[in-house]
Amino acid sequence: MAHVAFIGLGRMGHGMAGRYLDAGFTVAVWNRSQAKAEDLIARGARWASTPADAADGADAIVTMVADDEASRAVWLGRDGAAAAKVGTLAIECSTVSYRHALDLARELRGRGLIYIDSPVTGLPDAAASGKLTLLVGAEPADLERARPYLVPLSTTIRHFGAVGSGTVYKLINNLMGAIQIAGIAEGLAIAEQAGLDMKLVLEAIETGVAASPQVLRHSKRMVARNFSGATFTAALRHKDAAYAVALAESLLSDAPLMGRAAVEAYARAKAVAPDDDEGKMIEIVSRQK
């Protein structure tokens, strides 16, 4: 029976780890807080005392943590998962910077592990039901070897090319999301302050050319100020946008103006409510002069 180590049991990781249990894998889990693992342990997962303990004997290690710093710590820190046996698959599902993805790949390959970057798109309910889209950067042979560990998580696997390419697309995706969400908030705030009928505004948005999945998902919640059950926080959106802008600045001759504006907008939201839903952006831009 295949053995998976799963590290990081946040909003997304918890459901993803559960998918491996559903699929009949032997699963070891580690998280900074053991409380988030209790129901997985009750379902048969083994609680690991450290990332290295989780990785011991694993065929594949899957990580889903917040950022570069957390990724570096769980892989390369004291008692890190990089201590796994030679030939183990190292599947990084976290959204990290492009530079970190390349550096981590080099470091883990140097230790004999097979590194794949596989950030995801989808909400926590998709993570728990195995309906994520995986954005993969890997050598073709490595992807085929990893596929049995990716299929339980996903309905779609998009292979963008070599290691790091999946991360590039994820950063593009989340930067566009940040720009759209900040734009939705600003547009709706203008409509509110101008006294428009917000029911009519929402109807017009939903049927207009500016509609997109992000617009449709956030506009009603913003108008209703309904931010319960945050699925993506202001702090995470700011982090992803900042990573994307750093990548853009390394590739584009002109400054990424829209990206920088989104980073600035989410820096403000992060300062006020870092762990609240990203849609609270409207409360930032709605403040009257």
GROMACS .gro file of C-alpha atoms in nm:
model
  289
    1MET     CA    1   0.000   0.000   0.000
    2ALA     CA    2   0.143   0.341  -0.100
    3HIS     CA    3   0.253   0.560   0.188
    4VAL     CA    4   0.197   0.938   0.174
    5ALA     CA    5   0.329   1.199   0.413
    6PHE     CA    6   0.105   1.506   0.419
    7ILE     CA    7   0.239   1.825   0.576
    8GLY     CA    8   0.018   2.129   0.638
    9LEU     CA    9  -0.347   2.088   0.744
   10GLY     CA   10  -0.494   2.432   0.682
   11ARG     CA   11  -0.812   2.515   0.492
   12MET     CA   12  -0.688   2.331   0.184
   13GLY     CA   13  -0.445   2.076   0.321
   14HIS     CA   14  -0.689   1.916   0.561
   15GLY     CA   15  -0.926   1.813   0.284
   16MET     CA   16  -0.640   1.706   0.059
   17ALA     CA   17  -0.498   1.477   0.327
   18GLY     CA   18  -0.842   1.329   0.372
   19ARG     CA   19  -0.854   1.242   0.004
   20TYR     CA   20  -0.555   1.010   0.045
   21LEU     CA   21  -0.733   0.832   0.329
   22ASP     CA   22  -1.043   0.801   0.112
   23ALA     CA   23  -0.830   0.649  -0.164
   24GLY     CA   24  -0.683   0.384   0.066
   25PHE     CA   25  -0.333   0.523   0.110
   26THR     CA   26  -0.136   0.487   0.430
   27VAL     CA   27  -0.107   0.847   0.550
   28ALA     CA   28   0.119   1.020   0.802
   29VAL     CA   29   0.031   1.382   0.883
   30TRP     CA   30   0.208   1.674   1.043
   31ASN     CA   31   0.087   2.023   1.121
   32ARG     CA   32   0.197   2.295   1.362
   33SER     CA   33  -0.123   2.231   1.558
   34GLN     CA   34  -0.215   1.868   1.623
   35ALA     CA   35  -0.576   1.969   1.692
   36LYS     CA   36  -0.635   2.013   1.319
   37ALA     CA   37  -0.535   1.650   1.265
   38GLU     CA   38  -0.759   1.485   1.522
   39ASP     CA   39  -1.037   1.382   1.286
   40LEU     CA   40  -0.783   1.254   1.032
   41ILE     CA   41  -0.615   1.051   1.305
   42ALA     CA   42  -0.956   0.909   1.395
   43ARG     CA   43  -0.994   0.805   1.031
   44GLY     CA   44  -0.662   0.619   1.035
   45ALA     CA   45  -0.387   0.873   0.973
   46ARG     CA   46  -0.069   0.850   1.177
   47TRP     CA   47   0.027   1.164   1.365
   48ALA     CA   48   0.394   1.248   1.306
   49SER     CA   49   0.596   1.440   1.562
   50THR     CA   50   0.798   1.626   1.295
   51PRO     CA   51   0.802   1.663   0.916
   52ALA     CA   52   1.097   1.421   0.911
   53ASP     CA   53   0.892   1.169   1.108
   54ALA     CA   54   0.605   1.205   0.861
   55ALA     CA   55   0.845   1.153   0.570
   56ASP     CA   56   1.004   0.843   0.720
   57GLY     CA   57   0.930   0.556   0.481
   58ALA     CA   58   0.702   0.766   0.260
   59ASP     CA   59   0.673   0.706  -0.112
   60ALA     CA   60   0.553   1.063  -0.162
   61ILE     CA   61   0.560   1.375   0.053
   62VAL     CA   62   0.295   1.638  -0.017
   63THR     CA   63   0.316   1.982   0.140
   64MET     CA   64   0.050   2.254   0.159
   65VAL     CA   65   0.177   2.545   0.366
   66ALA     CA   66   0.145   2.922   0.362
   67ASP     CA   67   0.455   3.067   0.201
   68ASP     CA   68   0.826   3.040   0.120
   69GLU     CA   69   0.928   3.060   0.484
   70ALA     CA   70   0.694   2.782   0.591
   71SER     CA   71   0.792   2.567   0.294
   72ARG     CA   72   1.161   2.609   0.368
   73ALA     CA   73   1.104   2.520   0.731
   74VAL     CA   74   0.910   2.199   0.672
   75TRP     CA   75   1.147   2.076   0.402
   76LEU     CA   76   1.489   2.202   0.505
   77GLY     CA   77   1.460   2.305   0.868
   78ARG     CA   78   1.554   2.105   1.169
   79ASP     CA   79   1.372   1.769   1.144
   80GLY     CA   80   1.262   1.863   0.792
   81ALA     CA   81   1.103   1.632   0.538
   82ALA     CA   82   1.413   1.644   0.316
   83ALA     CA   83   1.549   1.366   0.536
   84ALA     CA   84   1.331   1.122   0.339
   85LYS     CA   85   1.483   0.827   0.159
   86VAL     CA   86   1.640   0.869  -0.183
   87GLY     CA   87   1.386   0.847  -0.464
   88THR     CA   88   1.093   0.982  -0.263
   89LEU     CA   89   0.855   1.210  -0.452
   90ALA     CA   90   0.854   1.564  -0.313
   91ILE     CA   91   0.530   1.731  -0.424
   92GLU     CA   92   0.501   2.098  -0.329
   93CYS     CA   93   0.137   2.205  -0.355
   94SER     CA   94   0.188   2.533  -0.171
   95THR     CA   95   0.185   2.866  -0.355
   96VAL     CA   96   0.545   2.980  -0.325
   97SER     CA   97   0.765   3.222  -0.515
   98TYR     CA   98   0.925   3.116  -0.841
   99ARG     CA   99   1.272   3.165  -0.697
  100HIS     CA  100   1.189   2.947  -0.400
  101ALA     CA  101   1.048   2.672  -0.623
  102LEU     CA  102   1.372   2.658  -0.821
  103ASP     CA  103   1.594   2.675  -0.513
  104LEU     CA  104   1.396   2.407  -0.332
  105ALA     CA  105   1.401   2.183  -0.638
  106ARG     CA  106   1.779   2.211  -0.660
  107GLU     CA  107   1.824   2.141  -0.290
  108LEU     CA  108   1.593   1.841  -0.279
  109ARG     CA  109   1.730   1.693  -0.599
  110GLY     CA  110   2.074   1.722  -0.446
  111ARG     CA  111   1.949   1.500  -0.165
  112GLY     CA  112   1.811   1.243  -0.407
  113LEU     CA  113   1.442   1.340  -0.395
  114ILE     CA  114   1.221   1.390  -0.702
  115TYR     CA  115   1.074   1.741  -0.688
  116ILE     CA  116   0.748   1.847  -0.852
  117ASP     CA  117   0.579   2.182  -0.810
  118SER     CA  118   0.203   2.133  -0.814
  119PRO     CA  119   0.017   2.437  -0.678
  120VAL     CA  120  -0.359   2.408  -0.694
  121THR     CA  121  -0.667   2.605  -0.787
  122GLY     CA  122  -1.001   2.543  -0.619
  123LEU     CA  123  -1.171   2.615  -0.288
  124PRO     CA  124  -1.163   2.402   0.028
  125ASP     CA  125  -1.474   2.209  -0.076
  126ALA     CA  126  -1.297   2.109  -0.397
  127ALA     CA  127  -0.993   2.002  -0.194
  128ALA     CA  128  -1.208   1.777   0.023
  129SER     CA  129  -1.389   1.622  -0.275
  130GLY     CA  130  -1.086   1.568  -0.500
  131LYS     CA  131  -1.191   1.828  -0.755
  132LEU     CA  132  -0.888   2.055  -0.757
  133THR     CA  133  -0.698   2.162  -1.067
  134LEU     CA  134  -0.326   2.095  -1.032
  135LEU     CA  135  -0.076   2.325  -1.203
  136VAL     CA  136   0.231   2.111  -1.249
  137GLY     CA  137   0.595   2.179  -1.326
  138ALA     CA  138   0.792   1.856  -1.370
  139GLU     CA  139   0.991   1.640  -1.604
  140PRO     CA  140   0.746   1.420  -1.799
  141ALA     CA  141   0.880   1.097  -1.648
  142ASP     CA  142   0.857   1.241  -1.297
  143LEU     CA  143   0.499   1.351  -1.358
  144GLU     CA  144   0.403   1.000  -1.468
  145ARG     CA  145   0.561   0.858  -1.156
  146ALA     CA  146   0.374   1.111  -0.942
  147ARG     CA  147   0.040   1.078  -1.119
  148PRO     CA  148  -0.102   0.813  -0.879
  149TYR     CA  149  -0.047   1.066  -0.598
  150LEU     CA  150  -0.201   1.355  -0.791
  151VAL     CA  151  -0.515   1.188  -0.923
  152PRO     CA  152  -0.687   1.152  -0.581
  153LEU     CA  153  -0.669   1.529  -0.541
  154SER     CA  154  -0.788   1.646  -0.877
  155THR     CA  155  -1.017   1.640  -1.175
  156THR     CA  156  -0.763   1.823  -1.394
  157ILE     CA  157  -0.383   1.810  -1.414
  158ARG     CA  158  -0.225   2.082  -1.627
  159HIS     CA  159   0.142   2.017  -1.705
  160PHE     CA  160   0.303   2.351  -1.791
  161GLY     CA  161   0.655   2.219  -1.845
  162ALA     CA  162   0.971   2.197  -1.639
  163VAL     CA  163   0.994   2.244  -1.263
  164GLY     CA  164   0.884   2.595  -1.169
  165SER     CA  165   0.641   2.640  -1.458
  166GLY     CA  166   0.340   2.533  -1.253
  167THR     CA  167   0.433   2.795  -0.995
  168VAL     CA  168   0.465   3.061  -1.267
  169TYR     CA  169   0.111   2.999  -1.384
  170LYS     CA  170  -0.028   2.988  -1.028
  171LEU     CA  171   0.125   3.328  -0.957
  172ILE     CA  172  -0.021   3.468  -1.280
  173ASN     CA  173  -0.362   3.324  -1.185
  174ASN     CA  174  -0.360   3.467  -0.835
  175LEU     CA  175  -0.229   3.805  -0.948
  176MET     CA  176  -0.516   3.835  -1.195
  177GLY     CA  177  -0.749   3.736  -0.913
  178ALA     CA  178  -0.609   4.007  -0.686
  179ILE     CA  179  -0.652   4.270  -0.956
  180GLN     CA  180  -1.009   4.159  -1.025
  181ILE     CA  181  -1.115   4.144  -0.661
  182ALA     CA  182  -0.968   4.486  -0.585
  183GLY     CA  183  -1.145   4.618  -0.895
  184ILE     CA  184  -1.477   4.465  -0.790
  185ALA     CA  185  -1.449   4.625  -0.447
  186GLU     CA  186  -1.368   4.966  -0.593
  187GLY     CA  187  -1.648   4.952  -0.850
  188LEU     CA  188  -1.909   4.843  -0.598
  189ALA     CA  189  -1.795   5.107  -0.349
  190ILE     CA  190  -1.837   5.377  -0.616
  191ALA     CA  191  -2.186   5.247  -0.696
  192GLU     CA  192  -2.285   5.248  -0.329
  193GLN     CA  193  -2.155   5.598  -0.262
  194ALA     CA  194  -2.324   5.728  -0.578
  195GLY     CA  195  -2.656   5.592  -0.452
  196LEU     CA  196  -2.722   5.336  -0.724
  197ASP     CA  197  -2.973   5.054  -0.673
  198MET     CA  198  -2.732   4.778  -0.571
  199LYS     CA  199  -2.971   4.500  -0.668
  200LEU     CA  200  -2.976   4.640  -1.020
  201VAL     CA  201  -2.600   4.688  -1.012
  202LEU     CA  202  -2.549   4.321  -0.926
  203GLU     CA  203  -2.788   4.210  -1.201
  204ALA     CA  204  -2.599   4.424  -1.451
  205ILE     CA  205  -2.260   4.293  -1.338
  206GLU     CA  206  -2.369   3.930  -1.353
  207THR     CA  207  -2.492   3.961  -1.711
  208GLY     CA  208  -2.230   4.204  -1.837
  209VAL     CA  209  -1.896   4.165  -2.012
  210ALA     CA  210  -1.700   4.224  -1.690
  211ALA     CA  211  -1.841   3.909  -1.529
  212SER     CA  212  -1.593   3.635  -1.442
  213PRO     CA  213  -1.587   3.356  -1.184
  214GLN     CA  214  -1.413   3.592  -0.940
  215VAL     CA  215  -1.663   3.871  -1.004
  216LEU     CA  216  -1.960   3.637  -0.970
  217ARG     CA  217  -1.823   3.482  -0.653
  218HIS     CA  218  -1.740   3.805  -0.471
  219SER     CA  219  -1.983   4.074  -0.585
  220LYS     CA  220  -2.293   3.954  -0.397
  221ARG     CA  221  -2.090   3.878  -0.085
  222MET     CA  222  -1.933   4.223  -0.094
  223VAL     CA  223  -2.264   4.404  -0.130
  224ALA     CA  224  -2.416   4.193   0.151
  225ARG     CA  225  -2.097   4.229   0.360
  226ASN     CA  226  -2.113   3.853   0.407
  227PHE     CA  227  -1.760   3.735   0.485
  228SER     CA  228  -1.833   3.433   0.701
  229GLY     CA  229  -1.633   3.119   0.642
  230ALA     CA  230  -1.326   3.278   0.485
  231THR     CA  231  -1.178   3.053   0.216
  232PHE     CA  232  -0.890   3.282   0.117
  233THR     CA  233  -0.751   3.556   0.338
  234ALA     CA  234  -0.622   3.905   0.268
  235ALA     CA  235  -0.277   3.804   0.392
  236LEU     CA  236  -0.255   3.510   0.151
  237ARG     CA  237  -0.377   3.716  -0.145
  238HIS     CA  238  -0.121   3.985  -0.064
  239LYS     CA  239   0.156   3.726  -0.042
  240ASP     CA  240   0.068   3.567  -0.374
  241ALA     CA  241   0.038   3.903  -0.551
  242ALA     CA  242   0.373   4.013  -0.411
  243TYR     CA  243   0.541   3.694  -0.534
  244ALA     CA  244   0.384   3.747  -0.876
  245VAL     CA  245   0.500   4.108  -0.898
  246ALA     CA  246   0.853   4.005  -0.804
  247LEU     CA  247   0.845   3.755  -1.091
  248ALA     CA  248   0.702   4.016  -1.329
  249GLU     CA  249   0.975   4.262  -1.238
  250SER     CA  250   1.235   4.001  -1.330
  251LEU     CA  251   1.079   3.936  -1.672
  252LEU     CA  252   0.913   4.255  -1.797
  253SER     CA  253   1.088   4.572  -1.909
  254ASP     CA  254   0.810   4.800  -1.783
  255ALA     CA  255   0.694   4.814  -1.424
  256PRO     CA  256   0.388   4.591  -1.358
  257LEU     CA  257   0.157   4.878  -1.272
  258MET     CA  258  -0.163   4.680  -1.219
  259GLY     CA  259   0.017   4.419  -1.016
  260ARG     CA  260   0.178   4.678  -0.792
  261ALA     CA  261  -0.159   4.846  -0.739
  262ALA     CA  262  -0.308   4.513  -0.632
  263VAL     CA  263  -0.019   4.448  -0.393
  264GLU     CA  264  -0.066   4.792  -0.240
  265ALA     CA  265  -0.441   4.741  -0.206
  266TYR     CA  266  -0.396   4.407  -0.033
  267ALA     CA  267  -0.122   4.545   0.190
  268ARG     CA  268  -0.389   4.780   0.325
  269ALA     CA  269  -0.637   4.495   0.371
  270LYS     CA  270  -0.371   4.279   0.535
  271ALA     CA  271  -0.287   4.557   0.780
  272VAL     CA  272  -0.651   4.585   0.890
  273ALA     CA  273  -0.772   4.223   0.878
  274PRO     CA  274  -0.500   3.979   0.767
  275ASP     CA  275  -0.689   3.661   0.854
  276ASP     CA  276  -1.031   3.773   0.734
  277ASP     CA  277  -1.183   3.694   0.395
  278GLU     CA  278  -1.018   3.876   0.105
  279GLY     CA  279  -1.358   4.015   0.003
  280LYS     CA  280  -1.338   4.256   0.296
  281MET     CA  281  -1.142   4.470   0.055
  282ILE     CA  282  -1.469   4.654  -0.006
  283GLU     CA  283  -1.470   4.779   0.353
  284ILE     CA  284  -1.128   4.931   0.294
  285VAL     CA  285  -1.218   5.115  -0.026
  286SER     CA  286  -1.569   5.213   0.094
  287ARG     CA  287  -1.440   5.454   0.356
  288GLN     CA  288  -1.565   5.802   0.269
  289LYS     CA  289  -1.340   6.105   0.244
   0.00000   0.00000   0.00000
